mmCIF file of C-alpha atoms in Angstrom:
data_model
loop_
_atom_site.group_PDB
_atom_site.id
_atom_site.type_symbol
_atom_site.label_atom_id
_atom_site.label_comp_id
_atom_site.label_asym_id
_atom_site.label_seq_id
_atom_site.Cartn_x
_atom_site.Cartn_y
_atom_site.Cartn_z
ATOM 1 C CA UNK A 440 -10.559 0.248 22.152
ATOM 2 C CA UNK A 441 -12.331 3.567 22.702
ATOM 3 C CA UNK A 442 -13.824 2.277 25.965
ATOM 4 C CA UNK A 443 -10.489 0.978 27.260
ATOM 5 C CA UNK A 444 -8.542 4.115 26.356
ATOM 6 C CA UNK A 445 -11.175 6.584 27.477
ATOM 7 C CA UNK A 446 -12.280 8.286 24.265
ATOM 8 C CA UNK A 447 -15.590 6.516 23.584
ATOM 9 C CA UNK A 448 -18.012 8.799 21.752
ATOM 10 C CA UNK A 449 -15.297 11.316 20.864
ATOM 11 C CA UNK A 450 -15.404 11.338 17.059
ATOM 12 C CA UNK A 451 -12.415 13.684 16.880
ATOM 13 C CA UNK A 452 -10.289 11.181 18.806
ATOM 14 C CA UNK A 453 -11.500 8.327 16.607
ATOM 15 C CA UNK A 454 -10.540 10.311 13.524
ATOM 16 C CA UNK A 455 -7.112 11.071 15.009
ATOM 17 C CA UNK A 456 -6.404 7.364 15.587
ATOM 18 C CA UNK A 457 -6.935 6.848 11.849
ATOM 19 C CA UNK A 458 -5.411 10.044 10.465
ATOM 20 C CA UNK A 459 -2.267 9.940 12.631
ATOM 21 C CA UNK A 460 -1.301 6.753 10.845
ATOM 22 C CA UNK A 461 -1.809 8.454 7.477
ATOM 23 C CA UNK A 462 0.207 11.457 8.655
ATOM 24 C CA UNK A 463 3.073 9.152 9.595
ATOM 25 C CA UNK A 464 2.810 7.536 6.174
ATOM 26 C CA UNK A 465 3.217 10.958 4.567
ATOM 27 C CA UNK A 466 6.389 11.594 6.559
ATOM 28 C CA UNK A 467 7.776 8.140 5.784
ATOM 29 C CA UNK A 468 7.100 8.477 2.068
ATOM 30 C CA UNK A 469 9.187 11.665 1.941
ATOM 31 C CA UNK A 470 12.286 9.719 3.013
ATOM 32 C CA UNK A 471 11.530 6.431 1.280
ATOM 33 C CA UNK A 472 13.521 7.142 -1.881
ATOM 34 C CA UNK A 473 16.557 8.445 0.000
ATOM 35 C CA UNK A 474 16.600 5.395 2.270
ATOM 36 C CA UNK A 475 16.273 2.962 -0.657
ATOM 37 C CA UNK A 476 19.105 4.658 -2.555
ATOM 38 C CA UNK A 477 21.283 5.013 0.526
ATOM 39 C CA UNK A 478 21.199 1.547 2.094
ATOM 40 C CA UNK A 479 19.768 -0.601 -0.712
ATOM 41 C CA UNK A 480 16.363 -2.117 -1.257
ATOM 42 C CA UNK A 481 16.784 -5.062 1.130
ATOM 43 C CA UNK A 482 17.912 -2.944 4.056
ATOM 44 C CA UNK A 483 15.190 -0.392 3.284
ATOM 45 C CA UNK A 484 12.583 -3.137 3.732
ATOM 46 C CA UNK A 485 14.115 -4.101 7.046
ATOM 47 C CA UNK A 486 14.243 -0.474 8.183
ATOM 48 C CA UNK A 487 10.560 0.052 7.317
ATOM 49 C CA UNK A 488 9.697 -3.044 9.385
ATOM 50 C CA UNK A 489 11.319 -1.508 12.469
ATOM 51 C CA UNK A 490 8.762 1.296 13.058
ATOM 52 C CA UNK A 491 5.993 -1.167 12.198
ATOM 53 C CA UNK A 492 7.134 -3.493 14.979
ATOM 54 C CA UNK A 493 7.710 -0.656 17.460
ATOM 55 C CA UNK A 494 4.445 1.106 16.632
ATOM 56 C CA UNK A 495 2.310 -2.052 16.781
ATOM 57 C CA UNK A 496 3.852 -2.971 20.139
ATOM 58 C CA UNK A 497 3.208 0.531 21.483
ATOM 59 C CA UNK A 498 -0.413 0.419 20.291
ATOM 60 C CA UNK A 499 -0.928 -3.024 21.821
ATOM 61 C CA UNK A 500 0.295 -1.818 25.217
ATOM 62 C CA UNK A 501 -1.213 1.698 25.101
ATOM 63 C CA UNK A 502 -2.809 2.923 28.344
ATOM 64 C CA UNK A 503 -4.360 6.087 26.943
ATOM 65 C CA UNK A 504 -5.148 7.906 23.706
ATOM 66 C CA UNK A 505 -1.722 9.575 23.454
ATOM 67 C CA UNK A 506 0.077 6.237 23.666
ATOM 68 C CA UNK A 507 -2.133 4.909 20.890
ATOM 69 C CA UNK A 508 -1.519 7.967 18.707
ATOM 70 C CA UNK A 509 2.256 7.670 19.124
ATOM 71 C CA UNK A 510 2.118 3.999 18.175
ATOM 72 C CA UNK A 511 -0.020 4.784 15.133
ATOM 73 C CA UNK A 512 2.474 7.464 14.096
ATOM 74 C CA UNK A 513 5.295 4.903 14.119
ATOM 75 C CA UNK A 514 3.194 2.403 12.161
ATOM 76 C CA UNK A 515 2.311 5.062 9.603
ATOM 77 C CA UNK A 516 5.981 5.945 9.129
ATOM 78 C CA UNK A 517 6.750 2.326 8.291
ATOM 79 C CA UNK A 518 3.770 2.219 5.945
ATOM 80 C CA UNK A 519 5.054 5.300 4.154
ATOM 81 C CA UNK A 520 8.528 3.869 3.633
ATOM 82 C CA UNK A 521 7.492 0.369 2.562
ATOM 83 C CA UNK A 522 5.177 0.619 -0.503
ATOM 84 C CA UNK A 523 7.429 2.856 -2.655
ATOM 85 C CA UNK A 524 10.386 0.555 -1.935
ATOM 86 C CA UNK A 525 8.246 -2.486 -2.780
ATOM 87 C CA UNK A 526 7.191 -0.993 -6.120
ATOM 88 C CA UNK A 527 10.797 -0.092 -6.941
ATOM 89 C CA UNK A 528 12.138 -3.485 -5.883
ATOM 90 C CA UNK A 529 9.563 -5.434 -7.901
ATOM 91 C CA UNK A 530 10.254 -3.323 -10.997
ATOM 92 C CA UNK A 531 14.002 -3.909 -10.701
ATOM 93 C CA UNK A 532 14.063 -7.650 -10.026
ATOM 94 C CA UNK A 533 11.228 -8.865 -12.296
ATOM 95 C CA UNK A 534 11.495 -9.571 -16.053
ATOM 96 C CA UNK A 535 9.794 -6.961 -18.234
ATOM 97 C CA UNK A 536 7.176 -9.325 -19.689
ATOM 98 C CA UNK A 537 5.687 -10.125 -16.242
ATOM 99 C CA UNK A 538 6.521 -6.893 -14.438
ATOM 100 C CA UNK A 539 2.911 -5.748 -14.283
ATOM 101 C CA UNK A 540 1.758 -9.091 -12.901
ATOM 102 C CA UNK A 541 4.470 -9.113 -10.257
ATOM 103 C CA UNK A 542 3.623 -5.531 -9.348
ATOM 104 C CA UNK A 543 -0.010 -6.530 -8.819
ATOM 105 C CA UNK A 544 1.142 -9.155 -6.320
ATOM 106 C CA UNK A 545 1.902 -6.338 -3.850
ATOM 107 C CA UNK A 546 -1.697 -5.135 -4.057
ATOM 108 C CA UNK A 547 -2.936 -8.724 -3.771
ATOM 109 C CA UNK A 548 -0.856 -9.147 -0.613
ATOM 110 C CA UNK A 549 -2.371 -5.935 0.755
ATOM 111 C CA UNK A 550 -5.885 -7.282 0.145
ATOM 112 C CA UNK A 551 -5.046 -10.587 1.827
ATOM 113 C CA UNK A 552 -3.622 -8.651 4.764
ATOM 114 C CA UNK A 553 -6.818 -6.611 5.060
ATOM 115 C CA UNK A 554 -8.942 -9.759 4.976
ATOM 116 C CA UNK A 555 -6.686 -11.377 7.574
ATOM 117 C CA UNK A 556 -7.074 -8.324 9.810
ATOM 118 C CA UNK A 557 -10.865 -8.483 9.462
ATOM 119 C CA UNK A 558 -10.967 -12.134 10.489
ATOM 120 C CA UNK A 559 -8.567 -11.595 13.399
ATOM 121 C CA UNK A 560 -10.781 -8.779 14.625
ATOM 122 C CA UNK A 561 -14.002 -10.834 14.698
ATOM 123 C CA UNK A 562 -13.720 -11.841 18.413
ATOM 124 C CA UNK A 563 -13.255 -8.193 19.486
ATOM 125 C CA UNK A 564 -16.917 -7.801 20.468
ATOM 126 C CA UNK A 565 -16.997 -11.015 22.501
ATOM 127 C CA UNK A 566 -13.558 -10.926 24.165
ATOM 128 C CA UNK A 567 -12.624 -7.889 26.223
ATOM 129 C CA UNK A 568 -9.295 -6.361 25.215
ATOM 130 C CA UNK A 569 -9.037 -8.467 22.051
ATOM 131 C CA UNK A 570 -8.054 -5.368 20.104
ATOM 132 C CA UNK A 571 -4.648 -5.567 21.788
ATOM 133 C CA UNK A 572 -4.169 -9.040 20.319
ATOM 134 C CA UNK A 573 -4.926 -7.594 16.894
ATOM 135 C CA UNK A 574 -2.024 -5.182 17.250
ATOM 136 C CA UNK A 575 0.277 -7.929 18.546
ATOM 137 C CA UNK A 576 -0.679 -10.041 15.531
ATOM 138 C CA UNK A 577 0.450 -7.266 13.188
ATOM 139 C CA UNK A 578 3.964 -7.534 14.610
ATOM 140 C CA UNK A 579 4.352 -10.984 13.011
ATOM 141 C CA UNK A 580 4.359 -9.995 9.291
ATOM 142 C CA UNK A 581 6.774 -7.121 9.979
ATOM 143 C CA UNK A 582 9.137 -9.475 11.816
ATOM 144 C CA UNK A 583 8.861 -12.053 9.006
ATOM 145 C CA UNK A 584 9.691 -9.338 6.464
ATOM 146 C CA UNK A 585 12.856 -8.512 8.384
ATOM 147 C CA UNK A 586 13.944 -12.159 8.458
ATOM 148 C CA UNK A 587 12.993 -13.119 4.897
ATOM 149 C CA UNK A 588 14.750 -10.127 3.322
ATOM 150 C CA UNK A 589 18.024 -11.602 4.607
ATOM 151 C CA UNK A 590 17.519 -14.434 2.141
ATOM 152 C CA UNK A 591 16.280 -12.287 -0.759
ATOM 153 C CA UNK A 592 18.422 -10.899 -3.563
ATOM 154 C CA UNK A 593 19.538 -7.289 -3.612
ATOM 155 C CA UNK A 594 18.446 -5.188 -6.570
ATOM 156 C CA UNK A 595 21.010 -5.590 -9.404
ATOM 157 C CA UNK A 596 20.146 -2.052 -10.494
ATOM 158 C CA UNK A 597 21.153 -0.619 -7.128
ATOM 159 C CA UNK A 598 24.336 -2.699 -6.996
ATOM 160 C CA UNK A 599 25.357 -1.649 -10.514
ATOM 161 C CA UNK A 600 24.644 1.984 -9.708
ATOM 162 C CA UNK A 601 26.981 1.619 -6.723
ATOM 163 C CA UNK A 602 29.779 0.284 -8.923
ATOM 164 C CA UNK A 603 29.361 -3.314 -7.721
ATOM 165 C CA UNK A 604 28.996 -4.914 -11.148
ATOM 166 C CA UNK A 605 30.191 -8.384 -10.132
ATOM 167 C CA UNK A 606 27.590 -8.587 -7.373
ATOM 168 C CA UNK A 607 24.909 -7.368 -9.790
ATOM 169 C CA UNK A 608 25.803 -10.209 -12.172
ATOM 170 C CA UNK A 609 25.584 -12.728 -9.343
ATOM 171 C CA UNK A 610 22.126 -11.473 -8.381
ATOM 172 C CA UNK A 611 20.948 -11.585 -12.019
ATOM 173 C CA UNK A 612 22.103 -15.193 -12.205
ATOM 174 C CA UNK A 613 19.960 -16.051 -9.167
ATOM 175 C CA UNK A 614 16.971 -14.248 -10.645
ATOM 176 C CA UNK A 615 17.114 -15.125 -14.339
ATOM 177 C CA UNK A 616 19.588 -17.963 -14.752
ATOM 178 C CA UNK A 617 23.074 -17.995 -16.278
ATOM 179 C CA UNK A 618 22.147 -17.715 -20.005
ATOM 180 C CA UNK A 619 20.327 -14.413 -19.480
ATOM 181 C CA UNK A 620 22.919 -12.610 -17.372
ATOM 182 C CA UNK A 621 24.898 -11.005 -20.215
ATOM 183 C CA UNK A 622 21.790 -9.609 -21.895
ATOM 184 C CA UNK A 623 20.452 -8.269 -18.610
ATOM 185 C CA UNK A 624 23.771 -6.621 -17.772
ATOM 186 C CA UNK A 625 23.976 -5.031 -21.226
ATOM 187 C CA UNK A 626 20.466 -3.609 -20.857
ATOM 188 C CA UNK A 627 21.282 -2.394 -17.356
ATOM 189 C CA UNK A 628 24.465 -0.693 -18.543
ATOM 190 C CA UNK A 629 22.571 1.038 -21.331
ATOM 191 C CA UNK A 630 19.807 2.279 -19.008
ATOM 192 C CA UNK A 631 22.390 3.452 -16.478
ATOM 193 C CA UNK A 632 24.143 5.602 -19.087
ATOM 194 C CA UNK A 633 20.774 7.123 -19.967
ATOM 195 C CA UNK A 634 20.062 7.864 -16.304
ATOM 196 C CA UNK A 635 23.405 9.597 -15.855
ATOM 197 C CA UNK A 636 22.847 11.722 -18.946
ATOM 198 C CA UNK A 637 19.327 12.630 -17.821
ATOM 199 C CA UNK A 638 20.081 13.664 -14.236
ATOM 200 C CA UNK A 639 17.782 16.518 -13.161
ATOM 201 C CA UNK A 640 17.335 18.703 -10.126
ATOM 202 C CA UNK A 641 14.245 18.419 -7.944
ATOM 203 C CA UNK A 642 12.999 21.826 -9.054
ATOM 204 C CA UNK A 643 13.138 20.723 -12.710
ATOM 205 C CA UNK A 644 10.413 18.132 -12.068
ATOM 206 C CA UNK A 645 7.843 20.922 -11.855
ATOM 207 C CA UNK A 646 8.505 22.631 -15.174
ATOM 208 C CA UNK A 647 9.748 21.830 -18.663
ATOM 209 C CA UNK A 648 9.476 18.368 -20.205
ATOM 210 C CA UNK A 649 9.184 16.582 -16.857
ATOM 211 C CA UNK A 650 6.158 18.579 -15.727
ATOM 212 C CA UNK A 651 3.573 16.476 -17.575
ATOM 213 C CA UNK A 652 4.821 13.157 -16.227
ATOM 214 C CA UNK A 653 4.946 14.422 -12.641
ATOM 215 C CA UNK A 654 1.511 16.025 -12.959
ATOM 216 C CA UNK A 655 -0.089 12.887 -14.419
ATOM 217 C CA UNK A 656 1.439 10.534 -11.869
ATOM 218 C CA UNK A 657 0.605 12.785 -8.916
ATOM 219 C CA UNK A 658 -2.932 13.432 -10.163
ATOM 220 C CA UNK A 659 -3.721 9.727 -10.515
ATOM 221 C CA UNK A 660 -2.757 9.039 -6.910
ATOM 222 C CA UNK A 661 -4.460 12.199 -5.628
ATOM 223 C CA UNK A 662 -7.735 11.453 -7.436
ATOM 224 C CA UNK A 663 -7.742 7.903 -6.120
ATOM 225 C CA UNK A 664 -7.329 9.136 -2.545
ATOM 226 C CA UNK A 665 -9.881 11.943 -2.979
ATOM 227 C CA UNK A 666 -12.424 9.353 -4.129
ATOM 228 C CA UNK A 667 -12.751 8.432 -0.459
ATOM 229 C CA UNK A 668 -11.249 4.941 -0.544
ATOM 230 C CA UNK A 669 -9.629 5.414 2.870
ATOM 231 C CA UNK A 670 -13.023 6.172 4.376
ATOM 232 C CA UNK A 671 -14.292 2.870 2.965
ATOM 233 C CA UNK A 672 -11.457 0.874 4.543
ATOM 234 C CA UNK A 673 -11.362 2.613 7.912
ATOM 235 C CA UNK A 674 -15.037 3.381 8.496
ATOM 236 C CA UNK A 675 -16.806 0.663 6.505
ATOM 237 C CA UNK A 676 -18.201 -0.941 9.679
ATOM 238 C CA UNK A 677 -19.773 2.356 10.740
ATOM 239 C CA UNK A 678 -21.220 3.016 7.279
ATOM 240 C CA UNK A 679 -22.703 -0.464 6.932
ATOM 241 C CA UNK A 680 -24.049 -0.395 10.490
ATOM 242 C CA UNK A 681 -25.946 2.811 9.739
ATOM 243 C CA UNK A 682 -27.457 0.984 6.747
ATOM 244 C CA UNK A 683 -28.554 -1.905 8.965
ATOM 245 C CA UNK A 684 -25.968 -4.392 7.704
ATOM 246 C CA UNK A 685 -24.096 -6.489 10.333
ATOM 247 C CA UNK A 686 -20.484 -5.310 10.557
ATOM 248 C CA UNK A 687 -19.051 -8.855 10.271
ATOM 249 C CA UNK A 688 -20.865 -9.508 6.988
ATOM 250 C CA UNK A 689 -19.991 -6.031 5.729
ATOM 251 C CA UNK A 690 -16.293 -6.463 6.426
ATOM 252 C CA UNK A 691 -16.235 -9.797 4.604
ATOM 253 C CA UNK A 692 -17.925 -8.195 1.595
ATOM 254 C CA UNK A 693 -15.395 -5.339 1.592
ATOM 255 C CA UNK A 694 -12.485 -7.790 1.722
ATOM 256 C CA UNK A 695 -13.890 -10.005 -1.046
ATOM 257 C CA UNK A 696 -14.644 -7.048 -3.345
ATOM 258 C CA UNK A 697 -11.134 -5.680 -2.865
ATOM 259 C CA UNK A 698 -9.596 -9.112 -3.453
ATOM 260 C CA UNK A 699 -11.545 -9.647 -6.677
ATOM 261 C CA UNK A 700 -10.274 -6.345 -8.042
ATOM 262 C CA UNK A 701 -6.691 -7.322 -7.226
ATOM 263 C CA UNK A 702 -7.044 -10.727 -8.867
ATOM 264 C CA UNK A 703 -8.426 -9.147 -12.030
ATOM 265 C CA UNK A 704 -5.518 -6.681 -12.147
ATOM 266 C CA UNK A 705 -3.084 -9.555 -11.557
ATOM 267 C CA UNK A 706 -4.214 -11.578 -14.579
ATOM 268 C CA UNK A 707 -4.926 -8.674 -16.938
ATOM 269 C CA UNK A 708 -2.186 -6.112 -16.230
ATOM 270 C CA UNK A 709 0.266 -7.379 -18.858
ATOM 271 C CA UNK A 710 -2.486 -8.352 -21.319
ATOM 272 C CA UNK A 711 -4.688 -5.257 -21.422
ATOM 273 C CA UNK A 712 -2.038 -2.686 -20.537
ATOM 274 C CA UNK A 713 -1.878 -0.022 -17.852
ATOM 275 C CA UNK A 714 -3.768 2.705 -19.695
ATOM 276 C CA UNK A 715 -6.822 0.574 -20.469
ATOM 277 C CA UNK A 716 -7.055 -0.591 -16.865
ATOM 278 C CA UNK A 717 -6.733 2.966 -15.549
ATOM 279 C CA UNK A 718 -9.492 4.239 -17.834
ATOM 280 C CA UNK A 719 -11.804 1.356 -16.895
ATOM 281 C CA UNK A 720 -10.962 1.735 -13.201
ATOM 282 C CA UNK A 721 -11.606 5.470 -12.944
ATOM 283 C CA UNK A 722 -14.746 5.193 -15.081
ATOM 284 C CA UNK A 723 -16.084 2.493 -12.767
ATOM 285 C CA UNK A 724 -15.272 4.624 -9.731
ATOM 286 C CA UNK A 725 -17.181 7.553 -11.262
ATOM 287 C CA UNK A 726 -20.236 5.323 -11.800
ATOM 288 C CA UNK A 727 -19.996 3.943 -8.251
ATOM 289 C CA UNK A 728 -19.738 7.402 -6.700
ATOM 290 C CA UNK A 729 -22.708 8.589 -8.790
ATOM 291 C CA UNK A 730 -24.730 5.680 -7.400
ATOM 292 C CA UNK A 731 -23.748 6.614 -3.842
ATOM 293 C CA UNK A 732 -24.527 10.297 -4.419
ATOM 294 C CA UNK A 733 -27.927 9.327 -5.798
ATOM 295 C CA UNK A 734 -28.664 7.234 -2.710
ATOM 296 C CA UNK A 735 -28.015 10.272 -0.512
ATOM 297 C CA UNK A 736 -30.334 12.522 -2.530
ATOM 298 C CA UNK A 737 -34.075 12.978 -2.389
ATOM 299 C CA UNK A 738 -34.518 11.004 -5.610
ATOM 300 C CA UNK A 739 -34.702 7.675 -3.792
ATOM 301 C CA UNK A 740 -36.289 6.559 -0.574
ATOM 302 C CA UNK A 741 -36.969 3.493 1.547
ATOM 303 C CA UNK A 742 -34.896 0.350 1.143
ATOM 304 C CA UNK A 743 -33.494 1.606 -2.182
ATOM 305 C CA UNK A 744 -31.254 3.975 -0.235
ATOM 306 C CA UNK A 745 -29.557 1.072 1.538
ATOM 307 C CA UNK A 746 -29.116 -1.023 -1.605
ATOM 308 C CA UNK A 747 -27.703 1.854 -3.651
ATOM 309 C CA UNK A 748 -25.366 3.043 -0.889
ATOM 310 C CA UNK A 749 -23.933 -0.377 -0.061
ATOM 311 C CA UNK A 750 -23.852 -1.447 -3.711
ATOM 312 C CA UNK A 751 -22.044 1.723 -4.765
ATOM 313 C CA UNK A 752 -19.452 1.260 -2.025
ATOM 314 C CA UNK A 753 -18.751 -2.381 -2.946
ATOM 315 C CA UNK A 754 -18.663 -1.541 -6.675
ATOM 316 C CA UNK A 755 -16.076 1.167 -5.983
ATOM 317 C CA UNK A 756 -13.623 -1.085 -4.122
ATOM 318 C CA UNK A 757 -12.356 -3.218 -7.062
ATOM 319 C CA UNK A 758 -11.896 -0.063 -9.140
ATOM 320 C CA UNK A 759 -9.687 1.529 -6.466
ATOM 321 C CA UNK A 760 -7.194 -1.330 -6.763
#
């Protein structure tokens, strides 16, 4: 890609191709909640697919760096809108006793998507311009999302909040079955009354009784990102190459490690609980980062540096899930 678009060897340009996508995701995430509340969860999914399709197409046909950056910005915007809506949608349509498991399915799908991208990218070194096919391939899941959401149920919570109780009952019947509709509607009505009584302004989230919850939730996400997980995903090939590991083998290892972490979360989320998994996850990440820091110090030398560095990186991936 860097050869074709004329920025080979420019590390700043390479970083921009990655970070522009993340910048777009930041912008998209700011509007995600408003879009989901305004047009509904189903339409929000379809709207987030639109910039993904446009951005991937622009990247696939880019003639220079600026065309690529604009395409990545569109893709990032879609990425920012989608995940919060997915988490909200799963929480609202899944029964409480399997909500954690269903929520983990989103992360599992992300891991499968990453592995699929790695395999699709294998011919890039042998076939000139194959990277364009990789971007065209990413249009397919976004288009499928748009189509499949037409056949999915709307969130009963959103419908009820909009005063469309009859439609909410119909959606609950599709999701849970007729015998459970009355109980679900009663619980929904009760939670809705609580939400109305507990309406707060945006500024109130940063002080008073809401401050702790906002701080804890924000800190967990911030610490996960500051652990350097994005560097692992985006620059793993470069890191492994510097350690003498073939990039194809390295990418497979990264995908497998990430997938194993997702599978463990999938089967244990509702059994062990969220808090236990978070403690174990962040503790494991601390150990993994200590191993990597040790490999970069003067305490080790020779082949031990490679083993500790690569091992620490792979050990960190399942914990970041």
